[in-house]
Amino acid sequence: MNRPILFAFLFIQNILSAQFSQRNLSSENWQFKNSKDQNWLPAKVPGTVHLDLMNNRIIPDPYKDENEKKVQWIENENWDYQTAFTVSSEELKNDNIDLVFNGLDTFSEIYLNGKLLKKTDNMFRKWTIPVKQYLKAGKNTVQVKFTSAVNTGKELAKKVPFTMPESPRSFVRKAQYQFGWDWGPRLVTAGIWKDVRLEFWNNAKIISVKDIQKRSDKGENDLHFDVEIYAQNSGDYSLELNKIHQKIALQKGTNTISVPYETRGMKLWQPNGRGEANLYDFEVQLLKNDKNIDRKNIRIGLRTVELIQEKDAKGKSFYFKVNGKPLYIKGTNWIPGDSFSPRMTKEKYRKLIKDTKDANMNMIRIWGGGIYEDDEFYKACDENGILVWQDFMFAGSFYPTDEAFLNNVKEEVKDQVSRLQNHPSIALWCGNNEIDEAIVNWGYQKQFNYSKNDSLQVWKDYKKLFHEVIPNALAENLRSDKNIYWPSSPSIGWGHKESLTEGDSHYWGVWWGEQPFEMYNEKVGRFMSEYGFQGTPTLETTKSMFSGTPDLNLQNPTIKAHEKHARGWDIINEYLKRDYKIPTDFVQYNYVSQLLQARGMQIAIEAHRRAKPYNMGTLYWQLNDCWPVVSWSSIDYLGNWKAFHYQAKRSFEPVLVSVADTDKSYDVYLISDLLKELKADVNFELIDFKGKTLWRTSQPVLINADVSKKIKSISTSEFAKFDLSGAVLKISAEIDAKFEKLFFFNKPKDLKLSKPEITVRKISPSEIEISTDVLAKDIYLVGDAHFSDNFFDLLPGTSKRIVLSKPLEKMEVISLWDVMKN
Ligand code: BMA
């Protein structure tokens, strides 16, 4: 019923806006089918074949039960998509009509009215096809036929004379995590995963608008815009930038017009923790005979980012200067938010980025095994002051370098860089995730019996792609200070001592190497871009793994199937034994495994921050999940904060107290990321678990801006007379900067806890107050709401107010005593 009205509206709009207009074809009635079948079924665009099969009840939800196995056949099939759409004779009067696909996953043939117009082979490219001559007034049909990426990849792999690891995934320019990861299911998708449009234009169109910034020696930001215009006909045009008008003459073909802009009065874009993330909107209009023929809107921030690497006594520095000042980086790694990324919502992106801001972070690394993220992701980062470390999408394998592959990558870089370049959040472009490391350390050459020549070839290919083709393509498309390129993360693998003295480092001795958490205190590099430990998802998310009534039991095959690391459960249990115990009760296991993860990460983050300025950044592995799973994430698939996210927030506070436990002393550090000096009277109090003060002292402290400083060293002999397994050191201050830190002397399993009487008082429907008589360690408020704090310690005789995201009828409270009592 609505359709004719809609068409009429679009039609009128086309005429009114005269020259440039576009139509969204995603909202047409799309259909799909297995290419072997006859019957077409309803489909959704943007989408993927798995979602369409689920919507048509042909497959079960792969996230539930052990269904992942049941849907593996899909990757070997070919899938056809089609829709019909109407074009008016008015629309056909435009000089140019382009059919634009923002993303096709992956190998496809595009037909318009039965004619093959294009073959595609890269999920990360945008395809623009001039179609005016193939369109007719009235009904038109577009078909996109996808061939299996797995089968195509296998064919491509045959061209390389030796076996490549992770074949066929590295042969296809497609999100690599879809082939299965140690936190992700194998779900190799196909489909029209981004919007489809028809674009109508005449005379000329704006290809891109780049904001180019330079910081002068005086510290001022110089700004101009490079407007790239394609003109079909040369002639006189005019350009308007936020109402500033200028006449321009265009040549036939591509023209670049540079437009300076006065920045006086504009405020800088600052990363989270350093001030406001100020953004400014610009509209660029192209006019012919005073009529608008095209426009582009961009939102920019004024900022400079530099990566400083200078030789020093221990190696080479690695830090970011933002707006001229060194910035200690606190953050995390991002993986795609769903195995079916087209169903990620704006709200989900916004919430996850807000969660990083709320946890005091200032950078997020988009890991190279996923996707170049949706615009919404970067917009949210721009607005929240979260810098982005952007990997190109290559991860943990060897990649081919035949001419077709290299050309394909060049186009991919061009498309992605021109889409993303204006986001002030993007700080660095990185060639790949763990490929240098894979070549040097992972032993594939031996595993696949490479000859010496094969091995040399792999290294040559690597250099070609990541030291030549990608950085050159980046430089061609990003001619400004914003082009900071780093070939591989990490630059040096964690088995080599240089990984701790220069470059960025992924330290996996804890977890993969099963070294103790305390090792984090020693393995501190210049910039830690990955380290992590798994924890179970929250109970709500665990329950969502079941299609029927959840059977919360560690032996349940569904629960087991939602851990993708081959030794995952064993490693968690090994560390549980060391620091806690292995509970048999499921809820307790879920709780303690989260505490374990939070504890390990606290040790790591604090060691990194204490080492400032030797260490200038810490990005833990990983923020989020793409399905319900046991993983390194701090926020689970449904968006719930695990114990670790609450801990990350505490450990990333701008002012942090941290205690380093050496054999001889307890060294207390005050770490400040603030740009002003700090004065405080710091109180130190040793309290037993019943609330008795055993020892106390206080001391005035003055620390400079942005430093880590040892403010006190307490000799272990001073505390020798106390039973430290039943005591906690409280370090607090109220003046200038307010902070409180509780330091325990023993591992959780060696603490002499007694049963706390925890009371919950309702203040309002969404606020409660928790209090306790004796020390309550790791209080866990169990309920399906977000709590302003959770998994926290409460000292004897104290209370804490907690805000709930929604009123709860039922809430349980447990603490570590409940687990450790027997
Ligand atoms: C890092 C990442 C991922 C992986 C994680 C945990 O190396 O780059 O590839 O999921 O470790 O093993």
CSV table of C-alpha atoms in Angstrom, one decimal, residues 649-792:
chain,number,residue,atom,x,y,z
A,649,LYS,CA,37.5,1.0,35.3
A,650,ARG,CA,39.3,1.1,38.7
A,651,SER,CA,42.7,0.3,37.3
A,652,PHE,CA,42.4,3.0,34.6
A,653,GLU,CA,41.4,5.8,37.0
A,654,PRO,CA,43.4,9.0,36.2
A,655,VAL,CA,44.9,8.9,39.7
A,656,LEU,CA,45.8,5.4,40.9
A,657,VAL,CA,47.6,4.0,43.9
A,658,SER,CA,49.4,0.8,43.3
A,659,VAL,CA,51.5,-1.4,45.6
A,660,ALA,CA,54.4,-3.4,44.3
A,661,ASP,CA,55.2,-6.3,46.6
A,662,THR,CA,59.0,-6.9,46.5
A,663,ASP,CA,60.7,-9.4,48.9
A,664,LYS,CA,61.9,-6.6,51.2
A,665,SER,CA,59.2,-4.0,51.0
A,666,TYR,CA,55.8,-2.9,49.9
A,667,ASP,CA,56.4,0.0,47.6
A,668,VAL,CA,53.5,2.4,47.2
A,669,TYR,CA,53.2,4.2,43.9
A,670,LEU,CA,51.0,7.2,43.0
A,671,ILE,CA,50.3,7.3,39.3
A,672,SER,CA,48.7,10.4,37.9
A,673,ASP,CA,47.7,11.0,34.3
A,674,LEU,CA,46.5,14.5,35.2
A,675,LEU,CA,48.2,17.5,33.7
A,676,LYS,CA,48.5,19.4,37.0
A,677,GLU,CA,50.6,18.7,40.0
A,678,LEU,CA,49.0,16.9,42.8
A,679,LYS,CA,49.1,17.6,46.6
A,680,ALA,CA,47.6,15.2,49.0
A,681,ASP,CA,47.8,14.0,52.6
A,682,VAL,CA,48.0,10.3,52.1
A,683,ASN,CA,46.8,8.0,54.9
A,684,PHE,CA,48.1,4.5,55.3
A,685,GLU,CA,46.1,2.1,57.6
A,686,LEU,CA,46.6,-1.5,58.3
A,687,ILE,CA,43.2,-3.0,59.3
A,688,ASP,CA,42.3,-6.5,60.3
A,689,PHE,CA,39.3,-8.2,58.7
A,690,LYS,CA,37.2,-7.4,61.8
A,691,GLY,CA,37.9,-3.7,61.5
A,692,LYS,CA,40.6,-3.2,64.1
A,693,THR,CA,43.3,-0.7,63.1
A,694,LEU,CA,46.7,-2.4,63.6
A,695,TRP,CA,49.0,0.3,62.3
A,696,ARG,CA,48.6,3.7,60.7
A,697,THR,CA,50.5,6.6,59.4
A,698,SER,CA,50.1,9.6,57.1
A,699,GLN,CA,52.3,11.6,54.9
A,700,PRO,CA,52.0,14.7,52.7
A,701,VAL,CA,52.7,14.0,49.1
A,702,LEU,CA,53.4,16.3,46.2
A,703,ILE,CA,53.7,14.8,42.8
A,704,ASN,CA,54.3,16.4,39.4
A,705,ALA,CA,51.8,16.3,36.5
A,706,ASP,CA,51.6,13.1,34.5
A,707,VAL,CA,54.0,10.8,36.4
A,708,SER,CA,54.3,7.6,38.3
A,709,LYS,CA,56.1,8.1,41.6
A,710,LYS,CA,57.0,5.8,44.5
A,711,ILE,CA,55.7,7.7,47.5
A,712,LYS,CA,56.5,5.2,50.2
A,713,SER,CA,58.3,2.1,50.9
A,714,ILE,CA,57.2,0.0,53.9
A,715,SER,CA,59.7,-2.5,55.0
A,716,THR,CA,58.3,-6.0,55.3
A,717,SER,CA,59.9,-6.3,58.7
A,718,GLU,CA,57.7,-3.4,59.9
A,719,PHE,CA,54.6,-5.7,59.4
A,720,ALA,CA,56.3,-8.9,60.6
A,721,LYS,CA,54.4,-8.9,63.9
A,722,PHE,CA,51.0,-8.9,62.2
A,723,ASP,CA,49.0,-11.7,60.7
A,724,LEU,CA,48.9,-10.3,57.2
A,725,SER,CA,46.6,-13.1,55.9
A,726,GLY,CA,43.9,-11.4,58.0
A,727,ALA,CA,44.7,-7.8,57.2
A,728,VAL,CA,44.4,-5.2,54.5
A,729,LEU,CA,46.4,-2.0,53.8
A,730,LYS,CA,44.1,0.9,53.1
A,731,ILE,CA,45.7,3.8,51.3
A,732,SER,CA,43.6,6.9,50.9
A,733,ALA,CA,43.5,10.6,50.4
A,734,GLU,CA,40.9,13.2,50.2
A,735,ILE,CA,42.6,16.5,49.3
A,736,ASP,CA,43.1,17.6,45.7
A,737,ALA,CA,42.6,14.1,44.3
A,738,LYS,CA,40.4,11.6,46.1
A,739,PHE,CA,41.4,8.0,46.0
A,740,GLU,CA,41.3,4.8,48.0
A,741,LYS,CA,43.1,1.6,47.5
A,742,LEU,CA,42.9,-1.7,49.4
A,743,PHE,CA,46.0,-3.9,49.2
A,744,PHE,CA,45.9,-7.5,50.3
A,745,PHE,CA,49.1,-9.3,51.1
A,746,ASN,CA,48.2,-12.8,50.2
A,747,LYS,CA,46.5,-14.7,47.3
A,748,PRO,CA,42.8,-14.9,47.7
A,749,LYS,CA,42.9,-18.5,48.7
A,750,ASP,CA,45.3,-17.7,51.6
A,751,LEU,CA,43.1,-15.0,53.1
A,752,LYS,CA,41.5,-15.7,56.5
A,753,LEU,CA,38.0,-14.6,55.6
A,754,SER,CA,35.2,-14.9,58.0
A,755,LYS,CA,31.5,-14.9,57.2
A,756,PRO,CA,30.3,-11.3,56.5
A,757,GLU,CA,26.8,-10.2,57.4
A,758,ILE,CA,26.0,-8.2,54.3
A,759,THR,CA,22.9,-6.0,54.5
A,760,VAL,CA,21.2,-4.4,51.5
A,761,ARG,CA,19.1,-1.3,52.2
A,762,LYS,CA,16.8,0.0,49.5
A,763,ILE,CA,17.2,3.8,49.1
A,764,SER,CA,15.0,4.1,46.0
A,765,PRO,CA,13.7,1.7,43.4
A,766,SER,CA,17.0,2.1,41.6
A,767,GLU,CA,19.4,2.7,44.4
A,768,ILE,CA,20.6,0.4,47.2
A,769,GLU,CA,23.1,0.6,50.0
A,770,ILE,CA,25.3,-2.3,50.9
A,771,SER,CA,27.0,-2.6,54.3
A,772,THR,CA,28.9,-5.3,56.1
A,773,ASP,CA,30.1,-6.1,59.6
A,774,VAL,CA,33.5,-7.8,58.8
A,775,LEU,CA,35.5,-7.5,55.6
A,776,ALA,CA,33.4,-8.6,52.6
A,777,LYS,CA,35.7,-9.5,49.8
A,778,ASP,CA,34.5,-9.3,46.2
A,779,ILE,CA,30.9,-8.7,46.8
A,780,TYR,CA,28.9,-9.9,43.8
A,781,LEU,CA,25.4,-8.5,43.3
A,782,VAL,CA,23.6,-11.1,41.3
A,783,GLY,CA,20.8,-9.8,39.2
A,784,ASP,CA,19.9,-9.0,35.6
A,785,ALA,CA,20.6,-5.2,35.8
A,786,HIS,CA,23.7,-3.1,35.4
A,787,PHE,CA,25.1,-2.0,38.7
A,788,SER,CA,27.2,1.2,39.0
A,789,ASP,CA,29.7,-1.0,40.8
A,790,ASN,CA,30.0,-4.7,41.4
A,791,PHE,CA,32.6,-7.3,42.4
A,792,PHE,CA,34.0,-4.9,45.0
